[in-house]
Every structure is written in C-alpha cells, then in structure tokens.
C-alpha cells in the first residue's frame, strides 16, 4: 500500500477518527511487560546514548509519566507534571513503571476506542492513545534493551510498519501544522521490505527511495539509528532523504 504525507497537512487529519484494531491494546500490554522486564535487568544508571544524557532510570521514569499523562488525555483531562528524576533504585523504578502501565491499560480498556479524548492534534477518540502509547513503548523498549546490552523482544513487521505509518500520517503532519517540523519539498518514498508497506512523504513524485525493514525504518524516523546502519538501501537523490530525516517529523 502507498500512503502520502501532504505538504500542507490538515491538522485534524489523523487516525484518531478511526477505531483502532482490538489487538493494539493487547500489543500495548505485551510491549509494557517486555519494557518492564528488560528495564528491571538493566543498571538504572547505564547510559542511553540515543536519549542524550539520560540513563535507564530517566527513560523508565519518563515512560511511566507519559503513561499516566496519556491516561488522562484519553479521558479528556490534561495532567500537568514535571518529569521526575527520583527514585533511581531498580526496585522502586520497577514498581512505579508497572503501576503506570497498569493504570494506562486499565483506563484505555475501560474507556474503549471510540470514547472522546484529547490527542496531540486536538479532540479525537481514545483509540489514538492505543496506537501512540504502543509505539512510544516500543521505541523506549529498544532504548533500554540497547542500554542493557540485550536484544529487545520481537514484534511482527506489521506492528513496526504501523509505527512508521503513525510518523508519516499523524505525528509528522501535526508537527508541521504547528511549525515544529519542516515541510517536505522533495518527496521521498519509504519502502518496508518485510511488511510490503510503502509511503510517499511529500506531494508529488518521489525523487528518492529508502528501503529497509519496518523496524529499522521506524527506528530511523525516531532518530535511534542512521542510514549508515546495515540493511538500508537508498536510491535516487540522497539529499532528499537527508532532508526528510532532518525535517523533525518526530520529537
């Protein structure tokens, strides 16, 4: 399939108006459990290079806070809180994260996918958070696995392809709409070699193509790896791909 990211996106153009597949909630629970298990084996002060100066403890506290905040958004409440920096011992971190994960999952299960919610693009439905928090957890699962020197549990190519799709069809347009990301003036085709998904980012015919597995493409768009990593194939104008990756489609 081919999906396009418009040059001038509609701020309300997001999958928040669609019902998320039922399995996204089950996948979220799997990703949360995997994150908690991997994080509990890591040194809380192990560096996470892809997250700047953050350590494993910072990633765990961040994701716990995001889960709690997203649960509020899913029921239409904006919760204000600073990102905590304590506690930092492994036992407390594990307890706090698992509590936040259960709270988010229970909230999403109770509200259902079609309940009114606040999203990053305005008003929508809670299904938005089924998808957003699944992908947020997957990316940070990879972060802590790398820091722990272990392999993150495997998720199907279709799950990672959905992570790519969220960037090019939801998060990117939302950031462009508020001026946080550059418009794509040289369209790029993205091809997931394992799932068969294809996207065209920008309006018009693509002048460049980047191919890779869906997982690698998701990590590329989320700035976890770069094009020098094994497995990518770039054809056409490489400067167009560079511009895409520098556009700021993700935070």
Tab-separated table of C-alpha atoms in Angstrom:
chain	number	residue	atom	x	y	z
A	1	UNK	CA	0.000	0.000	0.000
A	2	UNK	CA	1.098	3.581	-0.539
A	3	UNK	CA	0.427	6.430	1.835
A	4	UNK	CA	1.314	10.092	1.346
A	5	UNK	CA	2.170	12.812	3.821
A	6	UNK	CA	0.693	16.051	2.428
A	7	UNK	CA	2.908	19.102	2.068
A	8	UNK	CA	0.232	21.214	3.763
A	9	UNK	CA	-1.473	18.789	6.145
A	10	UNK	CA	-4.853	19.235	7.737
A	11	UNK	CA	-4.160	19.477	11.499
A	12	UNK	CA	-7.164	17.257	12.121
A	13	UNK	CA	-6.038	14.595	9.659
A	14	UNK	CA	-5.182	11.708	11.950
A	15	UNK	CA	-6.357	8.177	12.648
A	16	UNK	CA	-7.944	9.446	15.850
A	17	UNK	CA	-11.264	9.279	13.976
A	18	UNK	CA	-10.847	5.582	13.193
A	19	UNK	CA	-11.390	2.674	15.535
A	20	UNK	CA	-8.054	1.104	16.376
A	21	UNK	CA	-7.752	-2.648	15.841
A	22	UNK	CA	-8.620	-4.512	19.013
A	23	UNK	CA	-5.192	-6.138	19.128
A	24	UNK	CA	-3.429	-2.781	19.689
A	25	UNK	CA	-4.473	-2.893	23.326
A	26	UNK	CA	-3.155	-6.440	23.697
A	27	UNK	CA	0.051	-5.417	21.932
A	28	UNK	CA	0.416	-2.475	24.303
A	29	UNK	CA	0.243	-4.845	27.264
A	30	UNK	CA	2.881	-7.085	25.662
A	31	UNK	CA	5.179	-4.136	24.971
A	32	UNK	CA	4.734	-2.773	28.501
A	33	UNK	CA	5.537	-6.153	30.050
A	34	UNK	CA	8.600	-6.505	27.831
A	35	UNK	CA	9.760	-2.987	28.727
A	36	UNK	CA	9.374	-3.661	32.458
A	37	UNK	CA	11.201	-6.990	32.220
A	38	UNK	CA	14.119	-5.608	30.210
A	39	UNK	CA	14.412	-2.419	32.278
A	40	UNK	CA	14.493	-4.444	35.503
A	41	UNK	CA	17.617	-6.266	34.290
A	42	UNK	CA	19.485	-3.064	33.375
A	43	UNK	CA	21.686	-0.916	35.572
A	44	UNK	CA	19.500	2.124	36.368
A	45	UNK	CA	22.482	4.390	35.725
A	46	UNK	CA	23.507	2.760	32.434
A	47	UNK	CA	23.712	5.448	29.724
A	48	UNK	CA	21.173	5.565	26.894
A	49	UNK	CA	23.194	7.351	24.174
A	50	UNK	CA	20.245	7.880	21.803
A	51	UNK	CA	18.471	9.843	24.558
A	52	UNK	CA	21.187	12.414	25.190
A	53	UNK	CA	22.369	12.421	28.789
A	54	UNK	CA	19.560	10.179	30.014
A	55	UNK	CA	20.217	6.964	31.896
A	56	UNK	CA	17.966	3.919	32.075
A	57	UNK	CA	16.315	5.345	35.206
A	58	UNK	CA	15.389	8.511	33.284
A	59	UNK	CA	13.783	6.508	30.473
A	60	UNK	CA	11.780	4.410	32.937
A	61	UNK	CA	10.547	7.474	34.838
A	62	UNK	CA	9.760	9.262	31.581
A	63	UNK	CA	7.676	6.410	30.171
A	64	UNK	CA	5.857	5.951	33.492
A	65	UNK	CA	4.983	9.656	33.491
A	66	UNK	CA	3.890	9.553	29.840
A	67	UNK	CA	1.626	6.560	30.521
A	68	UNK	CA	-0.001	8.412	33.423
A	69	UNK	CA	-0.389	11.602	31.374
A	70	UNK	CA	-1.771	9.701	28.346
A	71	UNK	CA	-4.377	8.018	30.539
A	72	UNK	CA	-5.600	11.484	31.483
A	73	UNK	CA	-5.654	12.619	27.846
A	74	UNK	CA	-7.669	9.517	26.945
A	75	UNK	CA	-10.456	10.695	29.248
A	76	UNK	CA	-10.152	14.362	28.287
A	77	UNK	CA	-8.019	15.581	31.185
A	78	UNK	CA	-4.687	17.387	30.825
A	79	UNK	CA	-2.446	16.387	33.727
A	80	UNK	CA	0.453	18.730	34.410
A	81	UNK	CA	3.586	17.300	35.956
A	82	UNK	CA	7.332	17.677	35.733
A	83	UNK	CA	9.385	14.739	34.575
A	84	UNK	CA	10.640	13.158	37.823
A	85	UNK	CA	14.295	12.342	38.468
A	86	UNK	CA	13.743	10.151	41.543
A	87	UNK	CA	13.639	7.410	42.680
A	88	UNK	CA	16.514	5.712	40.884
A	89	UNK	CA	16.840	2.313	42.554
A	90	UNK	CA	15.826	-0.700	40.471
A	91	UNK	CA	13.087	-1.972	42.795
A	92	UNK	CA	11.271	1.372	43.034
A	93	UNK	CA	11.602	2.013	39.306
A	94	UNK	CA	10.082	-1.373	38.518
A	95	UNK	CA	7.191	-0.805	40.921
A	96	UNK	CA	6.443	2.706	39.587
A	97	UNK	CA	6.568	1.706	35.938
A	98	UNK	CA	4.372	-1.359	36.356
A	99	UNK	CA	1.822	0.730	38.257
A	100	UNK	CA	1.719	3.361	35.491
A	101	UNK	CA	1.479	0.680	32.802
A	102	UNK	CA	-1.463	-0.999	34.550
A	103	UNK	CA	-3.168	2.361	35.074
A	104	UNK	CA	-2.904	3.293	31.393
A	105	UNK	CA	-4.006	-0.120	30.154
A	106	UNK	CA	-6.976	-0.234	32.525
A	107	UNK	CA	-8.029	3.296	31.557
A	108	UNK	CA	-7.907	2.536	27.827
A	109	UNK	CA	-9.761	-0.744	28.287
A	110	UNK	CA	-12.458	0.953	30.350
A	111	UNK	CA	-12.984	3.930	28.050
A	112	UNK	CA	-12.967	1.952	24.808
A	113	UNK	CA	-11.522	3.107	21.461
A	114	UNK	CA	-14.371	5.422	20.456
A	115	UNK	CA	-14.619	7.459	23.654
A	116	UNK	CA	-13.970	11.223	23.298
A	117	UNK	CA	-10.377	12.099	24.133
A	118	UNK	CA	-7.753	14.766	23.792
A	119	UNK	CA	-4.945	13.999	21.350
A	120	UNK	CA	-1.761	15.724	20.245
A	121	UNK	CA	-3.713	17.030	17.248
A	122	UNK	CA	-6.788	18.268	19.127
A	123	UNK	CA	-10.006	16.493	20.033
A	124	UNK	CA	-10.358	12.907	18.923
A	125	UNK	CA	-11.040	9.481	20.378
A	126	UNK	CA	-9.204	7.232	22.802
A	127	UNK	CA	-8.061	4.877	20.017
A	128	UNK	CA	-5.398	7.485	19.294
A	129	UNK	CA	-3.724	6.605	22.593
A	130	UNK	CA	-3.907	2.859	21.981
A	131	UNK	CA	-1.676	3.475	18.989
A	132	UNK	CA	0.503	6.305	20.354
A	133	UNK	CA	1.367	4.537	23.597
A	134	UNK	CA	2.068	1.215	21.883
A	135	UNK	CA	4.627	2.885	19.646
A	136	UNK	CA	6.060	5.036	22.434
A	137	UNK	CA	6.641	1.883	24.447
A	138	UNK	CA	8.207	0.001	21.521
A	139	UNK	CA	10.743	2.755	20.885
A	140	UNK	CA	11.736	3.037	24.541
A	141	UNK	CA	11.860	-0.760	24.830
A	142	UNK	CA	14.550	-0.681	22.177
A	143	UNK	CA	16.315	2.112	24.110
A	144	UNK	CA	16.562	0.170	27.365
A	145	UNK	CA	17.436	-3.093	25.598
A	146	UNK	CA	20.356	-1.369	23.898
A	147	UNK	CA	21.475	0.147	27.203
A	148	UNK	CA	21.214	-3.256	28.881
A	149	UNK	CA	23.233	-4.896	26.118
A	150	UNK	CA	20.424	-7.280	25.259
A	151	UNK	CA	18.030	-7.902	22.387
A	152	UNK	CA	14.542	-6.424	22.597
A	153	UNK	CA	11.709	-8.951	22.210
A	154	UNK	CA	10.485	-9.342	18.637
A	155	UNK	CA	7.282	-7.767	17.370
A	156	UNK	CA	5.734	-8.513	13.989
A	157	UNK	CA	6.712	-6.397	10.959
A	158	UNK	CA	3.127	-5.149	10.731
A	159	UNK	CA	3.427	-3.612	14.196
A	160	UNK	CA	6.599	-1.754	13.245
A	161	UNK	CA	5.059	-0.705	9.917
A	162	UNK	CA	2.219	0.841	11.905
A	163	UNK	CA	4.860	2.760	13.876
A	164	UNK	CA	6.233	4.165	10.610
A	165	UNK	CA	2.731	4.989	9.419
A	166	UNK	CA	1.991	6.935	12.586
A	167	UNK	CA	5.026	9.123	11.986
A	168	UNK	CA	4.260	9.905	8.344
A	169	UNK	CA	0.475	10.209	8.633
A	170	UNK	CA	-0.111	11.577	12.142
A	171	UNK	CA	2.874	12.870	14.089
A	172	UNK	CA	4.679	14.477	11.160
A	173	UNK	CA	1.637	16.417	9.911
A	174	UNK	CA	0.797	17.539	13.451
A	175	UNK	CA	4.324	18.856	13.988
A	176	UNK	CA	4.297	20.549	10.572
A	177	UNK	CA	0.970	22.191	11.356
A	178	UNK	CA	2.360	23.861	14.462
A	179	UNK	CA	5.679	24.771	12.839
A	180	UNK	CA	7.760	22.228	14.739
A	181	UNK	CA	8.738	20.315	11.584
A	182	UNK	CA	9.768	21.399	8.116
A	183	UNK	CA	7.575	20.829	5.090
A	184	UNK	CA	8.852	18.138	2.743
A	185	UNK	CA	9.602	19.799	-0.607
A	186	UNK	CA	11.444	16.832	-2.175
A	187	UNK	CA	9.170	13.787	-1.855
A	188	UNK	CA	10.692	10.530	-0.620
A	189	UNK	CA	9.344	7.015	-0.956
A	190	UNK	CA	9.745	4.744	2.069
A	191	UNK	CA	9.516	1.006	1.471
A	192	UNK	CA	9.271	-1.631	4.203
A	193	UNK	CA	10.903	-4.704	2.723
A	194	UNK	CA	9.333	-7.147	5.193
A	195	UNK	CA	5.720	-5.936	5.514
A	196	UNK	CA	5.304	-4.689	1.930
A	197	UNK	CA	4.135	-1.249	3.054
A	198	UNK	CA	5.075	1.839	1.039
A	199	UNK	CA	4.713	5.521	1.857
A	200	UNK	CA	5.388	8.690	-0.139
A	201	UNK	CA	6.355	11.553	2.155
A	202	UNK	CA	5.619	14.874	0.459
A	203	UNK	CA	3.423	15.840	-2.501
A	204	UNK	CA	4.271	14.680	-5.994
A	205	UNK	CA	6.516	12.019	-7.451
A	206	UNK	CA	9.288	10.752	-5.188
A	207	UNK	CA	12.800	11.616	-6.276
A	208	UNK	CA	14.392	9.231	-3.793
A	209	UNK	CA	13.610	5.927	-2.118
A	210	UNK	CA	14.804	4.423	1.144
A	211	UNK	CA	14.246	0.715	1.759
A	212	UNK	CA	14.650	-1.264	4.945
A	213	UNK	CA	12.799	-3.489	7.380
A	214	UNK	CA	9.805	-1.917	9.065
A	215	UNK	CA	11.579	-1.981	12.437
A	216	UNK	CA	14.690	-0.308	11.060
A	217	UNK	CA	12.617	2.332	9.271
A	218	UNK	CA	10.725	3.116	12.489
A	219	UNK	CA	13.969	3.434	14.444
A	220	UNK	CA	15.400	5.600	11.657
A	221	UNK	CA	12.464	8.019	11.756
A	222	UNK	CA	12.702	8.132	15.551
A	223	UNK	CA	16.434	9.007	15.338
A	224	UNK	CA	17.580	5.792	17.025
A	225	UNK	CA	19.722	4.656	14.107
A	226	UNK	CA	21.003	6.329	10.938
A	227	UNK	CA	21.423	5.390	7.313
A	228	UNK	CA	24.900	4.011	7.985
A	229	UNK	CA	23.269	1.099	9.827
A	230	UNK	CA	23.277	-2.186	7.880
A	231	UNK	CA	20.173	-3.041	5.883
A	232	UNK	CA	19.205	0.289	4.347
A	233	UNK	CA	19.155	0.844	0.613
A	234	UNK	CA	18.885	4.398	-0.737
A	235	UNK	CA	18.286	5.203	-4.380
A	236	UNK	CA	17.711	8.491	-6.182
A	237	UNK	CA	18.635	11.823	-4.646
A	238	UNK	CA	20.288	11.161	-1.251
A	239	UNK	CA	19.905	14.816	-0.249
A	240	UNK	CA	16.121	14.371	-0.325
A	241	UNK	CA	16.405	11.531	2.205
A	242	UNK	CA	18.713	13.629	4.363
A	243	UNK	CA	16.192	16.496	4.286
A	244	UNK	CA	13.412	14.126	5.310
A	245	UNK	CA	15.380	12.863	8.293
A	246	UNK	CA	16.315	16.404	9.310
A	247	UNK	CA	12.759	17.747	8.974
A	248	UNK	CA	11.843	16.967	12.589
A	249	UNK	CA	8.815	14.713	11.966
A	250	UNK	CA	9.402	13.244	15.412
A	251	UNK	CA	10.493	14.976	18.592
